[in-house]
XYZ file of N, CA and C in Angstrom:
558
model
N -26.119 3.849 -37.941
C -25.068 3.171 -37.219
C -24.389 4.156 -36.268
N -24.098 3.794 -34.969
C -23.555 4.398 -34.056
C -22.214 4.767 -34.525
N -21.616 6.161 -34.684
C -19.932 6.497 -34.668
C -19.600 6.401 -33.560
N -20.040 6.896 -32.383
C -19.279 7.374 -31.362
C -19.592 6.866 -30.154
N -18.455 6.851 -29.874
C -18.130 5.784 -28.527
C -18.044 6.608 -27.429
N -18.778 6.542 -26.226
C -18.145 7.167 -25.226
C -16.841 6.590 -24.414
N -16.215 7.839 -23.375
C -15.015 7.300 -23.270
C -15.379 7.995 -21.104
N -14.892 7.231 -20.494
C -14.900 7.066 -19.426
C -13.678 7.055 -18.561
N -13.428 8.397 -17.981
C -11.920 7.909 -17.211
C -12.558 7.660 -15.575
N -11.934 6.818 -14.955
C -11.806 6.384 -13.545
C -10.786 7.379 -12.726
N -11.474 8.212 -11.541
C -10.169 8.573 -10.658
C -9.001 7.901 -10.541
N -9.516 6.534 -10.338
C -8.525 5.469 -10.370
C -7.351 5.489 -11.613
N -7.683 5.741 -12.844
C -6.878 6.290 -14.077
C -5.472 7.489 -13.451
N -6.179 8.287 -12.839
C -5.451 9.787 -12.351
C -4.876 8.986 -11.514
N -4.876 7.868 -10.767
C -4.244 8.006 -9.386
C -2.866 7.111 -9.702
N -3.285 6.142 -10.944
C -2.052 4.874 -11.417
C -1.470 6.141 -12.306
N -2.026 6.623 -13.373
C -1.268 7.384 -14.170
C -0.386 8.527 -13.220
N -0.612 9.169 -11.958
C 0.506 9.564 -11.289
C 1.573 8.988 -10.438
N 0.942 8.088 -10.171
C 2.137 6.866 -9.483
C 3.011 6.448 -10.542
N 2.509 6.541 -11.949
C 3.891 6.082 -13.238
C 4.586 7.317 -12.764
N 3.961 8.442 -13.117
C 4.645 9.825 -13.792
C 5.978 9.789 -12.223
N 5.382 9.297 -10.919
C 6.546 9.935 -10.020
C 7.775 8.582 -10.145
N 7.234 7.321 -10.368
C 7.983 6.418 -10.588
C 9.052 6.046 -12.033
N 8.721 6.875 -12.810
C 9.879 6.766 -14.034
C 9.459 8.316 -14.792
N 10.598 8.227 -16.245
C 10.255 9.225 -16.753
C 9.291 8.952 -17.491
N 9.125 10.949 -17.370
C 7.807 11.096 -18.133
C 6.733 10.384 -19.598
N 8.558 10.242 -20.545
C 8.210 10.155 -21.907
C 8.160 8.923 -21.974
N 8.530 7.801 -21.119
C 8.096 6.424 -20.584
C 6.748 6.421 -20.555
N 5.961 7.292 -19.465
C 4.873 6.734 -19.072
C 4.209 7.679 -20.796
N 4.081 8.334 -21.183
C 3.420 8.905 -22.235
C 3.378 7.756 -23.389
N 4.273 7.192 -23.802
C 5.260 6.198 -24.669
C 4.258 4.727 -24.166
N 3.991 4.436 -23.016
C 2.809 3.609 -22.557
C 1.487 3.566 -22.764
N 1.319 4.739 -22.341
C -0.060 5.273 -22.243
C -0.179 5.140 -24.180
N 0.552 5.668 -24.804
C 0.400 5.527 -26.459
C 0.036 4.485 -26.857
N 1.181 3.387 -26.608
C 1.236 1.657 -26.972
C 0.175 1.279 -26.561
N -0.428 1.476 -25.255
C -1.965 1.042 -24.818
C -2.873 1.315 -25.511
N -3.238 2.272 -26.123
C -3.556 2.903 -26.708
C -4.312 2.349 -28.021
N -2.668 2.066 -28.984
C -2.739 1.310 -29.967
C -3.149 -0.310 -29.838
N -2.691 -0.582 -28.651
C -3.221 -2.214 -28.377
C -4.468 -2.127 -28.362
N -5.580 -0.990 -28.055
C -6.773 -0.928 -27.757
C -7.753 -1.199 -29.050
N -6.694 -0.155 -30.027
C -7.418 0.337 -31.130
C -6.984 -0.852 -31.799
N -6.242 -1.954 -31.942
C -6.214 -2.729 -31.832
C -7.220 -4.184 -32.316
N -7.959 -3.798 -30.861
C -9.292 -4.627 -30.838
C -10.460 -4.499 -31.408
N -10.380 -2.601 -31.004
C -11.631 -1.805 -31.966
C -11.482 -2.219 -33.590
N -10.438 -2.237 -34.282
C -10.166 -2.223 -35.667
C -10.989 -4.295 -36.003
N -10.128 -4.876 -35.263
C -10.813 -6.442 -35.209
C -12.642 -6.327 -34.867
N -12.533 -5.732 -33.849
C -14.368 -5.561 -34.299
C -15.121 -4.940 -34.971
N -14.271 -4.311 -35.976
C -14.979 -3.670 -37.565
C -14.736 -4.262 -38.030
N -14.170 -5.455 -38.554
C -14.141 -5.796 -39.773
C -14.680 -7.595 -39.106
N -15.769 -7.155 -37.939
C -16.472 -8.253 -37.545
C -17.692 -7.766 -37.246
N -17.573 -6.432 -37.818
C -18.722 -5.495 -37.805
C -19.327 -6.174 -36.522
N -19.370 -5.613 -35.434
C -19.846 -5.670 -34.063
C -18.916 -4.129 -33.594
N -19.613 -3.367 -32.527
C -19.550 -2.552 -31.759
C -19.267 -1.920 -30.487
N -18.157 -1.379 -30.246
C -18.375 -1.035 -28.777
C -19.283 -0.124 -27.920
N -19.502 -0.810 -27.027
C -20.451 0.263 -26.439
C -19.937 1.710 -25.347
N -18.208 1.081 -25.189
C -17.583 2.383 -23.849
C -16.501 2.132 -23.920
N -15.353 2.936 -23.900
C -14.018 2.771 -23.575
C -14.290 3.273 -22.090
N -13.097 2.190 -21.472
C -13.094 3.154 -20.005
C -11.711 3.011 -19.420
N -11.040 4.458 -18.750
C -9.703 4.153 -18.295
C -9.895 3.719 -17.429
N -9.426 2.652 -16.690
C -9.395 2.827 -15.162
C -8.156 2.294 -14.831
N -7.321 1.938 -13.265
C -6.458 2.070 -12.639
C -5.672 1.016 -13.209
N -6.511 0.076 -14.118
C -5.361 -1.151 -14.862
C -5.388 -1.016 -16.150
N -5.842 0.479 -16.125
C -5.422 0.650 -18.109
C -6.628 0.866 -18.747
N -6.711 0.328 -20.131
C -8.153 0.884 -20.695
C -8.199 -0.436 -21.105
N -9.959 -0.403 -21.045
C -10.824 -1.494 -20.957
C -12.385 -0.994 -22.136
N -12.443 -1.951 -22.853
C -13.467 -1.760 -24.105
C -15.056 -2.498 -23.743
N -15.878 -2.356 -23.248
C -17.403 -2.438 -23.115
C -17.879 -2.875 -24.219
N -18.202 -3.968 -24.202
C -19.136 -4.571 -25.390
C -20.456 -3.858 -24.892
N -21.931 -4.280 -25.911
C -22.824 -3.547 -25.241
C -23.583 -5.291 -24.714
N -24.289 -5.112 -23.244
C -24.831 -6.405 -22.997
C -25.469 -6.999 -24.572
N -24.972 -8.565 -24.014
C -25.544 -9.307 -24.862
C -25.475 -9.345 -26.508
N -24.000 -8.318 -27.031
C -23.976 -8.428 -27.720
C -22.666 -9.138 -27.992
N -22.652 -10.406 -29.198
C -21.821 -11.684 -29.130
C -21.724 -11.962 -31.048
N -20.382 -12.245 -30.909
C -20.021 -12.729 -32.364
C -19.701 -14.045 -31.543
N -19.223 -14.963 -33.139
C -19.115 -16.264 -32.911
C -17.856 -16.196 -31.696
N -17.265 -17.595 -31.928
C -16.428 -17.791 -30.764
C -14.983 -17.820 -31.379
N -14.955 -17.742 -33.183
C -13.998 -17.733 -33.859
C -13.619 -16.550 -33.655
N -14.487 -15.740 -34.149
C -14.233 -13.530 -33.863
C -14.375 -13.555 -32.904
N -14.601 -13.657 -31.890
C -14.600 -13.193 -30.657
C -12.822 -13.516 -30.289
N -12.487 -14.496 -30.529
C -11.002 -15.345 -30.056
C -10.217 -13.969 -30.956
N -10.298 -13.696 -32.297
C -10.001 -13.123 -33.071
C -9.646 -11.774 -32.480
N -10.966 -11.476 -32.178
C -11.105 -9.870 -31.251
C -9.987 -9.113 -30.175
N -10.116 -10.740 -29.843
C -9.031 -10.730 -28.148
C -7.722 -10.876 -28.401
N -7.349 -11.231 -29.507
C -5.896 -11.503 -29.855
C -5.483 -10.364 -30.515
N -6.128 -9.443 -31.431
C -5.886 -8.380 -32.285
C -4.969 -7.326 -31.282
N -5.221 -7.275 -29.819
C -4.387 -6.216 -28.968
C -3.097 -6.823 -29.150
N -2.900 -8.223 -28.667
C -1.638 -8.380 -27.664
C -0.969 -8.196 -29.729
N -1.852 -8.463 -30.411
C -1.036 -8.807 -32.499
C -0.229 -7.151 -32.409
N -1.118 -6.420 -32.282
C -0.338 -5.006 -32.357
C 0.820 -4.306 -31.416
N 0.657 -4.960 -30.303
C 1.588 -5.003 -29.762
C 2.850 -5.539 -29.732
N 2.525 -6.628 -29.985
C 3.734 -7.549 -30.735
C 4.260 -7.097 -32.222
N 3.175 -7.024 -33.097
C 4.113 -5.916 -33.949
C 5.071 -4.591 -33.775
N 4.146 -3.843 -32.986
C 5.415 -2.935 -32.768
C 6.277 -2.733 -32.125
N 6.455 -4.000 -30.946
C 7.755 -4.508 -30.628
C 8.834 -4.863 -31.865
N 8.440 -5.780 -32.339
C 8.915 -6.336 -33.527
C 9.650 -5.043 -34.774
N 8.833 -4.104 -34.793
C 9.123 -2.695 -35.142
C 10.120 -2.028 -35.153
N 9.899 -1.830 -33.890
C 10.871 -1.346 -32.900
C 12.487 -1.711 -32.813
N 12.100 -2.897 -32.330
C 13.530 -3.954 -32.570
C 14.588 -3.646 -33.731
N 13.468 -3.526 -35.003
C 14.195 -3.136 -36.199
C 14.552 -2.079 -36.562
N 14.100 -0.692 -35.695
C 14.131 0.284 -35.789
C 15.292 1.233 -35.126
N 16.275 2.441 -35.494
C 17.269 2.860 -34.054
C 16.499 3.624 -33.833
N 16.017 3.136 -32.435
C 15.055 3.920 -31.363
C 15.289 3.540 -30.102
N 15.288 4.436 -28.951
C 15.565 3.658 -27.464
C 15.056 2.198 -27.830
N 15.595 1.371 -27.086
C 15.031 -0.291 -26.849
C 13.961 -0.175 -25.896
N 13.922 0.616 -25.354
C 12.494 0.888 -23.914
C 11.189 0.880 -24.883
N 11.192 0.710 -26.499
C 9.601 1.160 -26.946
C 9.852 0.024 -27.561
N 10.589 -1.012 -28.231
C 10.445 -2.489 -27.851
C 10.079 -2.864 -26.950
N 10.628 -2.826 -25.831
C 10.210 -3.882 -24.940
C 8.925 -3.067 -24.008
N 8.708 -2.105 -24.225
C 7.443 -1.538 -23.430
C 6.094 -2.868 -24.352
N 6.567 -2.095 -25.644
C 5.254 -3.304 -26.595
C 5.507 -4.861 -26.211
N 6.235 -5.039 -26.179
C 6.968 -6.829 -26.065
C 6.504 -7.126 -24.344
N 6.624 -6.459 -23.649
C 5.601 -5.922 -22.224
C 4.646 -6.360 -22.255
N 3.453 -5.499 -22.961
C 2.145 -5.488 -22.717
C 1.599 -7.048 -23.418
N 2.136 -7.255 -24.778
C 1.526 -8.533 -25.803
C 1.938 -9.555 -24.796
N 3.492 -9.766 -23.765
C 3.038 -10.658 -23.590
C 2.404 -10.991 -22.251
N 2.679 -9.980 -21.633
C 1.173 -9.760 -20.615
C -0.215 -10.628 -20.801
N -0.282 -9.457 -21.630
C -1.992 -9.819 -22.192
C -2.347 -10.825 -22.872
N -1.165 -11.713 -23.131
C -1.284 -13.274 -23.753
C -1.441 -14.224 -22.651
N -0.887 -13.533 -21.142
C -1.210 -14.572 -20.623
C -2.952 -15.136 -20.411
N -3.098 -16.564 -20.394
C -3.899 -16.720 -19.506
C -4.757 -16.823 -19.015
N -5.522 -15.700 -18.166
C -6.066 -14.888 -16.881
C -6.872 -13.857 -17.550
N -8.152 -14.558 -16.723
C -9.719 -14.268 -17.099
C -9.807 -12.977 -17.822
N -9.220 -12.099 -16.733
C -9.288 -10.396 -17.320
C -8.048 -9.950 -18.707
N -7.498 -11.097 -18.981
C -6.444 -10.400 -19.909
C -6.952 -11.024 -21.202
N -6.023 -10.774 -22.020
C -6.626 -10.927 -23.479
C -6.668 -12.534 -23.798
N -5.432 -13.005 -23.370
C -5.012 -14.712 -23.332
C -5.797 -15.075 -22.676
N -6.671 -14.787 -21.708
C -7.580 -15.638 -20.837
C -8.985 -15.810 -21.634
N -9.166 -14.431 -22.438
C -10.478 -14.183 -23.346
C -10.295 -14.980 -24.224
N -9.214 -15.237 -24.496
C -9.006 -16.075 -26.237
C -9.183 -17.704 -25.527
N -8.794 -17.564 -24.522
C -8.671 -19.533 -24.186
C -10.356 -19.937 -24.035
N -11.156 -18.838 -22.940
C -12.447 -18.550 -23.153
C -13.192 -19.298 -24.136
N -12.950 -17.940 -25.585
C -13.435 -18.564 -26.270
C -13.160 -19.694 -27.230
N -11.943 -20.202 -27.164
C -11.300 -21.218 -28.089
C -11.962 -22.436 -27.161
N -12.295 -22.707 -25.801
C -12.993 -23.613 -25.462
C -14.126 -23.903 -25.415
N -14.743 -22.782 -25.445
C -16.650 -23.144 -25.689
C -16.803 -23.293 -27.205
N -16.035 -23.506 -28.090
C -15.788 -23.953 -29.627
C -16.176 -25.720 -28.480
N -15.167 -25.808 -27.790
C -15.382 -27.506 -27.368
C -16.467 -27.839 -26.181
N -16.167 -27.379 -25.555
C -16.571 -28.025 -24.248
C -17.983 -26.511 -23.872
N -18.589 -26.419 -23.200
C -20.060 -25.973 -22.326
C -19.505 -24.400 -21.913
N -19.947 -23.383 -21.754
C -19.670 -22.331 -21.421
C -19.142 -22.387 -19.897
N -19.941 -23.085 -19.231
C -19.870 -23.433 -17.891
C -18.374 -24.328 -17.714
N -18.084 -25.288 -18.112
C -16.714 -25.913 -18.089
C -15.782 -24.942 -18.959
N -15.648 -24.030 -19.777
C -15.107 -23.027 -20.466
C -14.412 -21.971 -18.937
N -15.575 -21.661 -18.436
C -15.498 -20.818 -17.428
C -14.672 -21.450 -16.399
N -14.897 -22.618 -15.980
C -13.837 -23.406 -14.676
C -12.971 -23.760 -15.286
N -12.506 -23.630 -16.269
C -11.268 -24.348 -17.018
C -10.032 -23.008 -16.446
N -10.697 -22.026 -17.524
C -10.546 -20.363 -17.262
C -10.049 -20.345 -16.153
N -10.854 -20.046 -14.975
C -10.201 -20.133 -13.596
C -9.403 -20.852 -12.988
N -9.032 -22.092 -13.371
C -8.281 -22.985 -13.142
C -6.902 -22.447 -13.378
N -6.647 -21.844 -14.687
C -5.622 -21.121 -15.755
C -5.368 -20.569 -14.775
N -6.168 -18.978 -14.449
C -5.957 -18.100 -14.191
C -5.331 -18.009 -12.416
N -5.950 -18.779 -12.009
C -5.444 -19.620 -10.590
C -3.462 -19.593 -10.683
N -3.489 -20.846 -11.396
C -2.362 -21.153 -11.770
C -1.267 -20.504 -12.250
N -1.646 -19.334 -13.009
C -0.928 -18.171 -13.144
C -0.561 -17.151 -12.314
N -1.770 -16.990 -11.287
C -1.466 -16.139 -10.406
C -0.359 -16.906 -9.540
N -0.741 -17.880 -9.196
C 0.445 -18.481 -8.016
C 2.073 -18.753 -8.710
N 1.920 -18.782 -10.012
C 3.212 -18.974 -10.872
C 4.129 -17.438 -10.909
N 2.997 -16.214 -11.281
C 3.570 -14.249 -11.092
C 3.835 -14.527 -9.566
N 3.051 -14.391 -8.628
C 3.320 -14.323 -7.298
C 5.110 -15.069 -6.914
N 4.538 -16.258 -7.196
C 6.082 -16.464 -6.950
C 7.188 -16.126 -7.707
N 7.459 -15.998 -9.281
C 8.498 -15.362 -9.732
C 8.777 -14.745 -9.176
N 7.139 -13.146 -8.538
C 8.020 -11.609 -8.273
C 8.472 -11.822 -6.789
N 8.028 -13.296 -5.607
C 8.739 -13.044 -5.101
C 10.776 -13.462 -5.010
N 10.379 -14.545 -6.130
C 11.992 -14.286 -6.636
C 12.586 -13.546 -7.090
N 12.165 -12.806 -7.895
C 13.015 -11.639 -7.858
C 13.077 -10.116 -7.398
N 12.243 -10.379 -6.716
C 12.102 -8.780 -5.696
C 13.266 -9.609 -5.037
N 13.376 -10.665 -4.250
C 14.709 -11.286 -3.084
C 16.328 -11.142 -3.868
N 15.761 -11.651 -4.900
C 17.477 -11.359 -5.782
C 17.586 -10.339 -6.169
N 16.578 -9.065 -6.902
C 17.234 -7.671 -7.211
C 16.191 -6.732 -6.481
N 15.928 -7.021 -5.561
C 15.261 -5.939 -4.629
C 13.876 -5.493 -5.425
N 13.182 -5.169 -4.052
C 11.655 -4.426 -4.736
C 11.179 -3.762 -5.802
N 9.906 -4.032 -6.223
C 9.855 -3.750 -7.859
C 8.684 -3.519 -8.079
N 7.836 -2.121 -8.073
C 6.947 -1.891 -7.651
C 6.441 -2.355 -9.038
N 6.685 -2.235 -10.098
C 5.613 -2.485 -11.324
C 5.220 -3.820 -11.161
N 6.426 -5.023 -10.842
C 6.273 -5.965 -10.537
C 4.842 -6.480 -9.671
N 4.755 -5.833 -8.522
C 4.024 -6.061 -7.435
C 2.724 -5.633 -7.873
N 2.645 -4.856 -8.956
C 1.470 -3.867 -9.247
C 0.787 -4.822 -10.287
N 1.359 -5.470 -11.327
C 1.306 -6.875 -12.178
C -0.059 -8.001 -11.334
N 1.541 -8.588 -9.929
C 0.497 -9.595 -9.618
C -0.884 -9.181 -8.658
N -0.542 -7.892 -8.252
C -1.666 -7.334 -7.475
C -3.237 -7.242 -8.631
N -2.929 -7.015 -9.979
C -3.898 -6.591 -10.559
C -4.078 -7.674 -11.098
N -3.453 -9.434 -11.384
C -3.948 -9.976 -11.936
C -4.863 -10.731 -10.644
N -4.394 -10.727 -9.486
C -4.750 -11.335 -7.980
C -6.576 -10.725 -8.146
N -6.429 -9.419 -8.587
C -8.043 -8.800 -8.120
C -8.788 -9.883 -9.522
N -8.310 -9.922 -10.634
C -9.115 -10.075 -11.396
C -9.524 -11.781 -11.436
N -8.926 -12.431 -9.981
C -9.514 -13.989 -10.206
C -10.267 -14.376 -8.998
């Protein structure tokens, strides 16, 4: 059995991870980069105990991203399972947090990402889980246009929030960086 995973950083990794470091503090973006981290391991931990495998971690400019190896597929129950296990850990250690005296910034950094990644949208975790919770019903092919339909709809729903509130509290680059990266992924 394979242990080891390779791990892949993107220039693109170096170029977002210095645009955090000049845009807030340090122990913010470190404190991120961690929680990501754990949301990742996360998924890895849900696909051991669905005994299935990754084939690559890779950083790139929207964070880290886990490589199945082609063609390799659990049901559509674990798979849904798989995809939810990030945003679960994240949401726990929001939840954590909350209960914990610790800055409130490592709440809501976790409370951030889970519910991010719940939305939705093809490339996020909520889009993987709707994915597969519909080809349980309906054709892979109508699974897939359903998906995009979502993910459509979401984008034009972020787009317009951030341009409401970039107009009421001024420009907001994480904001912009959000719908820019969910915009590429539909």
């Amino acid at each position: 059995m394979k242990t080891h995973v390779p791990v892949s950083v993107s220039p693109f990794f170096v170029g977002m991870a210095a645009l955090c470091l000049v845009s807030g503090p340090m122990w913010r973006f470190g404190a991120a980069l961690g929680f990501a981290a754990l949301h990742e391991l996360g998924h890895l931990a849900a696909m051991a105990v669905f005994h299935t495998k990754a084939g690559k971690i890779c950083l790139t400019a929207a964070g880290m991203r886990i490589e199945r190896p082609p063609g390799l597929r659990t049901g559509f129950v674990q798979e849904t399972a798989i995809a939810m296990a990030g945003p679960a850990v994240s949401l726990l250690l929001a939840g954590l947090f909350y209960l914990l005296p610790v800055p409130p910034e490592l709440c809501y950094i976790n409370l951030g990402f889970g519910l991010f990644n719940l939305l939705p949208v093809r490339q996020l975790d909520g889009g993987r889980a709707l994915y597969f919770l519909l080809c349980g019903h309906v054709s892979e092919a109508a699974a897939h246009r359903l998906v995009m339909i979502t993910s459509l709809a979401c984008l034009f729903l972020a787009a317009l929030g951030a341009a409401l509130l970039c107009l009421r509290r001024g420009f907001s680059l994480s904001l912009i960086i959000a719908v820019v990266y969910l915009a590429a992924g539909c």
